[in-house]
Coordinates of C-alpha atoms in Angstrom, one line a residue:
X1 CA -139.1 -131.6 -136.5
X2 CA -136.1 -131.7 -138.9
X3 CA -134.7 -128.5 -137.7
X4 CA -134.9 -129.9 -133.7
X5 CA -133.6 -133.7 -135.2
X6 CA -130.8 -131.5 -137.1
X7 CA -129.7 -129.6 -133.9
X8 CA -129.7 -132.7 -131.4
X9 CA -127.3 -134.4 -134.3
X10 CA -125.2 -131.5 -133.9
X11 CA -124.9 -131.5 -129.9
X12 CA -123.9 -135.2 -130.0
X13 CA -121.0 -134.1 -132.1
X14 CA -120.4 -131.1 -130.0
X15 CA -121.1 -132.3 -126.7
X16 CA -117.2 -132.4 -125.9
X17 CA -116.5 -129.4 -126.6
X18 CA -119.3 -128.4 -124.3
X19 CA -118.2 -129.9 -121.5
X20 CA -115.2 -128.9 -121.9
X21 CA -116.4 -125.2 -121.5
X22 CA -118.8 -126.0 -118.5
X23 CA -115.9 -125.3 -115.7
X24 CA -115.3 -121.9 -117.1
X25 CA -118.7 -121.5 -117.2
X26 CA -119.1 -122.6 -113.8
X27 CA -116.3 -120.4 -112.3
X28 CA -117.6 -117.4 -114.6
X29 CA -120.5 -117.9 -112.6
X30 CA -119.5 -118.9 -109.3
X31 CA -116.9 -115.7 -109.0
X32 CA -118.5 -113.0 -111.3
X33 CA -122.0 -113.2 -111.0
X34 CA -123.2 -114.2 -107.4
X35 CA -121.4 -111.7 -106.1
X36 CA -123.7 -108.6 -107.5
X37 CA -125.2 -109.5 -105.3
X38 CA -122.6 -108.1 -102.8
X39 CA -124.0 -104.3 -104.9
X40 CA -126.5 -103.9 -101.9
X41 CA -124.0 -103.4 -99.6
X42 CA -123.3 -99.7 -101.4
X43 CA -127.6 -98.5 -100.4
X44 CA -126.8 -99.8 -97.3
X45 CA -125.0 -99.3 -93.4
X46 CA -123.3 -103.0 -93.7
X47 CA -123.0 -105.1 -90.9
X48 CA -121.7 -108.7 -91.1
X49 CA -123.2 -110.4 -88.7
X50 CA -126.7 -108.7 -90.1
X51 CA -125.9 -110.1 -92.8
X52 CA -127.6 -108.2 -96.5
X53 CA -131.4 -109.1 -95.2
X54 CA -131.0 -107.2 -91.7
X55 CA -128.8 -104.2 -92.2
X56 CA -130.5 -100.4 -92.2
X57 CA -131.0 -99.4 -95.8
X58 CA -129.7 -95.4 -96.2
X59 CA -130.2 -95.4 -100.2
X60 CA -127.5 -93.1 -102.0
X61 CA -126.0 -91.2 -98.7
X62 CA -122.7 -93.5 -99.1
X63 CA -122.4 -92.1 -102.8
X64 CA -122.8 -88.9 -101.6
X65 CA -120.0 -89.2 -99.0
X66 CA -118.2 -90.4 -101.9
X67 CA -118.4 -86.9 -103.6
X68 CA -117.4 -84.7 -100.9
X69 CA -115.0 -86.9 -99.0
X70 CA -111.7 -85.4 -100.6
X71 CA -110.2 -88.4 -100.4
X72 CA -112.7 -90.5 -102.1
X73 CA -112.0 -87.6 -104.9
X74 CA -108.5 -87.4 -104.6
X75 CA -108.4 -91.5 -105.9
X76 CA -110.6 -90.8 -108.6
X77 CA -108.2 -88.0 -110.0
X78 CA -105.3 -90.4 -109.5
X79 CA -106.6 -93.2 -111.3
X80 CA -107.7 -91.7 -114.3
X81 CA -104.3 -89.3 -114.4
X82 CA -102.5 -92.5 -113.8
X83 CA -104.4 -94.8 -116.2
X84 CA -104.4 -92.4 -119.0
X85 CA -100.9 -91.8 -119.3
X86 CA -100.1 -95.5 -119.3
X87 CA -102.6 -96.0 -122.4
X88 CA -101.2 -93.2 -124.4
X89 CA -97.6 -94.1 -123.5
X90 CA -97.4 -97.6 -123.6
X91 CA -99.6 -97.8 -126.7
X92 CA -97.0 -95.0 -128.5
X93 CA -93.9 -96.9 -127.1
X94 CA -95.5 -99.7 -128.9
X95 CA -96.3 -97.9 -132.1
X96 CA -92.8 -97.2 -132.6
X97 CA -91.0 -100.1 -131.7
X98 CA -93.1 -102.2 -134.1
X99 CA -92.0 -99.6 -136.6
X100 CA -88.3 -99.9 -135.8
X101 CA -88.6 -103.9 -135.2
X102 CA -90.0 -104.1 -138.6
X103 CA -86.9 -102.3 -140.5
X104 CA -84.5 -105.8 -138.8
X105 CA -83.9 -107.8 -141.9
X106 CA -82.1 -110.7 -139.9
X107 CA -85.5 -113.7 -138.6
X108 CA -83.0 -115.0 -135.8
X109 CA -81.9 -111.6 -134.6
X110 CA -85.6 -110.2 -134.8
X111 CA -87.4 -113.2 -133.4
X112 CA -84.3 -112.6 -130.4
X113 CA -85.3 -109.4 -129.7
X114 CA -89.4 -109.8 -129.7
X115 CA -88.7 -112.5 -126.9
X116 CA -86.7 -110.5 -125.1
X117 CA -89.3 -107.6 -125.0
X118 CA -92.1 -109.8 -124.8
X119 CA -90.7 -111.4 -121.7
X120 CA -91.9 -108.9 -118.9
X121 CA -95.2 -109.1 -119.8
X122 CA -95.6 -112.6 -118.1
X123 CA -94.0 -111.9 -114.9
X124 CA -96.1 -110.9 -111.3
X125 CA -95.8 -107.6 -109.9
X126 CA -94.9 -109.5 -107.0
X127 CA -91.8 -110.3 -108.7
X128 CA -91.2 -107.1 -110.3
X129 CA -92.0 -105.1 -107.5
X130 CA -89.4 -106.4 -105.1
X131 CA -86.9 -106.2 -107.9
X132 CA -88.2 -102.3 -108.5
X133 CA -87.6 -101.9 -105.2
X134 CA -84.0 -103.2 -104.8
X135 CA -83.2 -101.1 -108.1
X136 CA -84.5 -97.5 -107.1
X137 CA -83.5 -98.1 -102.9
X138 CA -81.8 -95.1 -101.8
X139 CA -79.0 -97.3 -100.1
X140 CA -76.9 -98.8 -102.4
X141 CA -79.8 -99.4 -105.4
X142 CA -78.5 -100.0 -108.7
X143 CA -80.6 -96.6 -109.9
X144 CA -79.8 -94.4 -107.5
X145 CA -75.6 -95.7 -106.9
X146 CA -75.6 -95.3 -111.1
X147 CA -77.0 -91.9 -111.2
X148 CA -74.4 -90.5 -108.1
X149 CA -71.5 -92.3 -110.6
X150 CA -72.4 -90.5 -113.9
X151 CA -73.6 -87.2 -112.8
X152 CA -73.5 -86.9 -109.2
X153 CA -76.7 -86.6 -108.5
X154 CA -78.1 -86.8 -104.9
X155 CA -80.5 -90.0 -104.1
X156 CA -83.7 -89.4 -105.3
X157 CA -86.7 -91.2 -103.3
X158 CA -89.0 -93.0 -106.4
X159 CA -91.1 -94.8 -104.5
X160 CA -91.4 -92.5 -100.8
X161 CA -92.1 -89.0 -102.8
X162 CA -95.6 -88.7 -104.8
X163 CA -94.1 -87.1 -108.2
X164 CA -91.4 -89.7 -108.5
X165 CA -93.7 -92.6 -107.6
X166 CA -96.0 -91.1 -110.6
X167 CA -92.6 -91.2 -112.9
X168 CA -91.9 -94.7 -111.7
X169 CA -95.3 -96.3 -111.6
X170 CA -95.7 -95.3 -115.4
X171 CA -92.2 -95.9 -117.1
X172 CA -92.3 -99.3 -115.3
X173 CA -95.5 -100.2 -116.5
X174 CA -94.1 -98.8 -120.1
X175 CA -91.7 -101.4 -120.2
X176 CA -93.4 -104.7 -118.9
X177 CA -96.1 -104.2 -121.1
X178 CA -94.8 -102.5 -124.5
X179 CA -93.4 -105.1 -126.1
X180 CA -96.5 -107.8 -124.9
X181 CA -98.4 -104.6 -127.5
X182 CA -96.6 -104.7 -130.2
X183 CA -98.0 -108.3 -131.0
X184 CA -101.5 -106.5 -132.7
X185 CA -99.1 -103.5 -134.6
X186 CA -96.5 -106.3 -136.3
X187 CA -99.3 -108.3 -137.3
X188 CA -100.8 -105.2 -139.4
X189 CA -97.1 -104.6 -140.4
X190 CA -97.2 -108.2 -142.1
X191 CA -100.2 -107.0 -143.7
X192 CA -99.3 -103.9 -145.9
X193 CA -99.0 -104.6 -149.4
X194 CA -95.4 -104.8 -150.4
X195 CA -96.0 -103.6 -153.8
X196 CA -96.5 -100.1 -152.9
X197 CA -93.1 -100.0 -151.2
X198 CA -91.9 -101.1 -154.3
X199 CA -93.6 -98.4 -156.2
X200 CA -92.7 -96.1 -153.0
X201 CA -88.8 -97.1 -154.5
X202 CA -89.1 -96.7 -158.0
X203 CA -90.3 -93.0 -156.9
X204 CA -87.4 -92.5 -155.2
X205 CA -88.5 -92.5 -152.0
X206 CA -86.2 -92.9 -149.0
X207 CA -87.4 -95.5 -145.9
X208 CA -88.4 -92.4 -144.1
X209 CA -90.6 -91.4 -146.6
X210 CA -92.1 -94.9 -146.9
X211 CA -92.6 -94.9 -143.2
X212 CA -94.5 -91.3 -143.7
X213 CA -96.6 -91.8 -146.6
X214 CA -97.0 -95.9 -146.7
X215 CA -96.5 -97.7 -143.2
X216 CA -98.3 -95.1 -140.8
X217 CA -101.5 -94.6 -142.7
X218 CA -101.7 -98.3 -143.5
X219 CA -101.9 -99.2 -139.5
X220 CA -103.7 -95.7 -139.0
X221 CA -106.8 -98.1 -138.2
X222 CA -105.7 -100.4 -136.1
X223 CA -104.0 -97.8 -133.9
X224 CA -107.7 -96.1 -133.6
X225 CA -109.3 -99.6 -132.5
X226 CA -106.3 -100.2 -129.7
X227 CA -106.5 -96.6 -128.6
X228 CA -110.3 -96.5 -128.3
X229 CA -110.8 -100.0 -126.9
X230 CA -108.6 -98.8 -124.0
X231 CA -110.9 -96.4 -122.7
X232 CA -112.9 -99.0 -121.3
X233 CA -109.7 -99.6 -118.9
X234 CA -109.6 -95.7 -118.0
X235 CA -110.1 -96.4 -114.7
X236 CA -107.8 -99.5 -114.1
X237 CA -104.8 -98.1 -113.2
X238 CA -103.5 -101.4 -111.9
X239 CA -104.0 -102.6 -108.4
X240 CA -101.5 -105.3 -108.1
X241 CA -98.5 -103.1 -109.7
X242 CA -99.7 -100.0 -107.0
X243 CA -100.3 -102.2 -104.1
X244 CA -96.6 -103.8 -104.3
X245 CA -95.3 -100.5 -104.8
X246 CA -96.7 -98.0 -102.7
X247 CA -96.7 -96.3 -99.1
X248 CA -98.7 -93.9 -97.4
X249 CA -96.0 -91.2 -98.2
X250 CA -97.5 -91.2 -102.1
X251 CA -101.4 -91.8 -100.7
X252 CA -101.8 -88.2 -102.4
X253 CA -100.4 -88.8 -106.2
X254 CA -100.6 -92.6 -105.8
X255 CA -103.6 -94.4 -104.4
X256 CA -105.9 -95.5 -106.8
X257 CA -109.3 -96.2 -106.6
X258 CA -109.1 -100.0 -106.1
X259 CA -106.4 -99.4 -103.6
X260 CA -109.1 -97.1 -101.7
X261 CA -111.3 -99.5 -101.8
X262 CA -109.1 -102.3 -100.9
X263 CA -108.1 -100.5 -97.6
X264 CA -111.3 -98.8 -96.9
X265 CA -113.5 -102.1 -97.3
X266 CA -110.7 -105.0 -96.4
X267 CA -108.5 -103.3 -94.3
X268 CA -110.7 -100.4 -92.0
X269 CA -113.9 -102.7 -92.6
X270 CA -116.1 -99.9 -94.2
X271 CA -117.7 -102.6 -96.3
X272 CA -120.5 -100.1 -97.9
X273 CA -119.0 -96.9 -98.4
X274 CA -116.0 -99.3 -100.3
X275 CA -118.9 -101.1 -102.1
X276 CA -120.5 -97.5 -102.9
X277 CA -116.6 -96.6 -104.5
X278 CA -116.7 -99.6 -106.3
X279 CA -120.1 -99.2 -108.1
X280 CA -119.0 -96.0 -109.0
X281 CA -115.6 -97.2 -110.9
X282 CA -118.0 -100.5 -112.3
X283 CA -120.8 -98.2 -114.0
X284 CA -118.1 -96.0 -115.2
X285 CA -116.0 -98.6 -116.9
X286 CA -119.2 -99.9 -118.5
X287 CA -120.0 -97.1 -119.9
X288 CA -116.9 -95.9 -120.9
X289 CA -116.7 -99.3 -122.9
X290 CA -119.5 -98.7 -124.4
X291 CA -118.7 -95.9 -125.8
X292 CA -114.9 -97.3 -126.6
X293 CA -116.7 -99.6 -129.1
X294 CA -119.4 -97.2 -130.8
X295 CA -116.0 -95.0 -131.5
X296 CA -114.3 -98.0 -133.0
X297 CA -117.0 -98.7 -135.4
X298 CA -117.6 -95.2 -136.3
X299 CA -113.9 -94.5 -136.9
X300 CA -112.3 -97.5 -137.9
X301 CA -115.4 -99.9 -138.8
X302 CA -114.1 -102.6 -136.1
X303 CA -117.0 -104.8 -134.9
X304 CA -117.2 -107.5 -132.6
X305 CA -120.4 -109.3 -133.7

């Protein structure tokens, strides 16, 4: 009785804060959860006006389409080539400008520089895309005209020829989102002890040697918690930044798998071999996640609960 008197006192305090949670809660609800439902689309030929209830059931034939469409295996390549180099680079780029942020002795001039870097981050790909492709046109863009100036090189087609658009798709994404990462490294930065660079002085050793011996084993962890926390995102190669980018001239180095499924489902109307595709990259991710945070507690002792 006291323990259920103890936890209605406790809601009456609370109740607020409750209800001040109950429209994410709603919307959580509303756009992530009814729709698994949508899942039995993938076991089945889809019609819409059968509706789920009324369409033929054909089990796992749309996965295994999946597998020997080369298309269908073509995406799945892309996206984890793609995806994969944007964690490693963008998480390195982000190493090492925390490293060389941290060395600024000047507050106003260091403070000056994080917002400048931090300041992509927050813009659409809508934005940044036409801007991308204004810079790297082959008529008169900024990229291209600056190139021709310095070293008289021939315009190059980024964004119409499938190596380039690689290139492109994963230096841009470098840059918008590099600095945004090197929030977590600065913070460990702050945290290193700076008596041992004071002993690291006494000894006679130089900054680079402080860097070497102090500052990259002390972050060591949290550089094994970012890196393996991103594996859960191996297959995210990121839909809106591709989808304002590309053309079917890079289909074969630059469609993605939620660009597949965008134009296989939305745009063609194949709403079960899409939803089949889907799945796939879903059960993946979860797993992969999964597995992200069992290798961050075994190597690095990082815990959520």
């Amino acid at each position: 009785m006291k323990a259920a008197a103890s936890r209605g006192f406790k809601f009456k305090r609370t109740w607020p804060l409750h209800a001040l949670l109950l429209p994410a809660v709603v919307c959580t609800f509303v756009f992530h959860y009814i729709p698994i439902a949508g899942i039995v689309m993938s076991f089945q030929n889809f019609e819409p006006w059968l509706g789920l209830t009324k369409s033929e059931w054909v089990g796992l034939e749309h996965f295994r389409f999946m597998f020997m469409y080369r298309d269908s295996k073509q995406v799945i390549v892309n996206t984890f080539l793609i995806a994969s180099m944007k964690i490693v680079f963008t998480t390195l780029a982000s190493i090492v400008f925390s490293l060389l942020l941290n060395e600024v002795r000047k507050a106003v001039f260091k403070r000056s520089i994080q917002t400048f870097v931090y300041l992509p981050h927050f813009l659409s790909w809508v934005i940044l895309g036409g801007i991308l492709i204004d810079m790297l046109s082959i008529e008169g863009g900024l990229v291209n005209r600056t190139l021709h100036f310095l070293f008289g090189v021939k315009p190059i087609l980024f964004l119409a020829n499938g190596d380039w658009f690689r290139f492109t798709i994963i230096l841009s994404d470098i840059w918008k989102e590099f600095g945004y990462g090197t929030i977590v490294f600065l913070a460990a930065l702050a945290g290193i002890n700076p008596a041992l660079y004071e002993s690291a002085e006494v000894d006679g050793a130089a900054r680079w040697k402080q860097t070497l011996y102090i500052t990259l084993p002390s972050i060591l962890p949290i550089c094994v918690v970012v890196i393996t926390l991103q594996l859960g995102n191996i297959l995210n190669a990121g839909f809106d930044q591709i989808f304002n980018l590309y053309n079917p001239l890079v289909y074969s180095k630059g469609d993605i798998i939620d660009t597949f499924v965008y134009r296989t489902g939305l745009v063609s109307g194949n709403f079960s071999f899409a939803t089949a595709v889907g799945l796939f990259k879903s059960v993946v991710g979860m797993v992969m996640i999964v597995c992200s945070y069992q290798l961050a507690y075994r190597l690095a002792n990082y815990r959520i609960f």
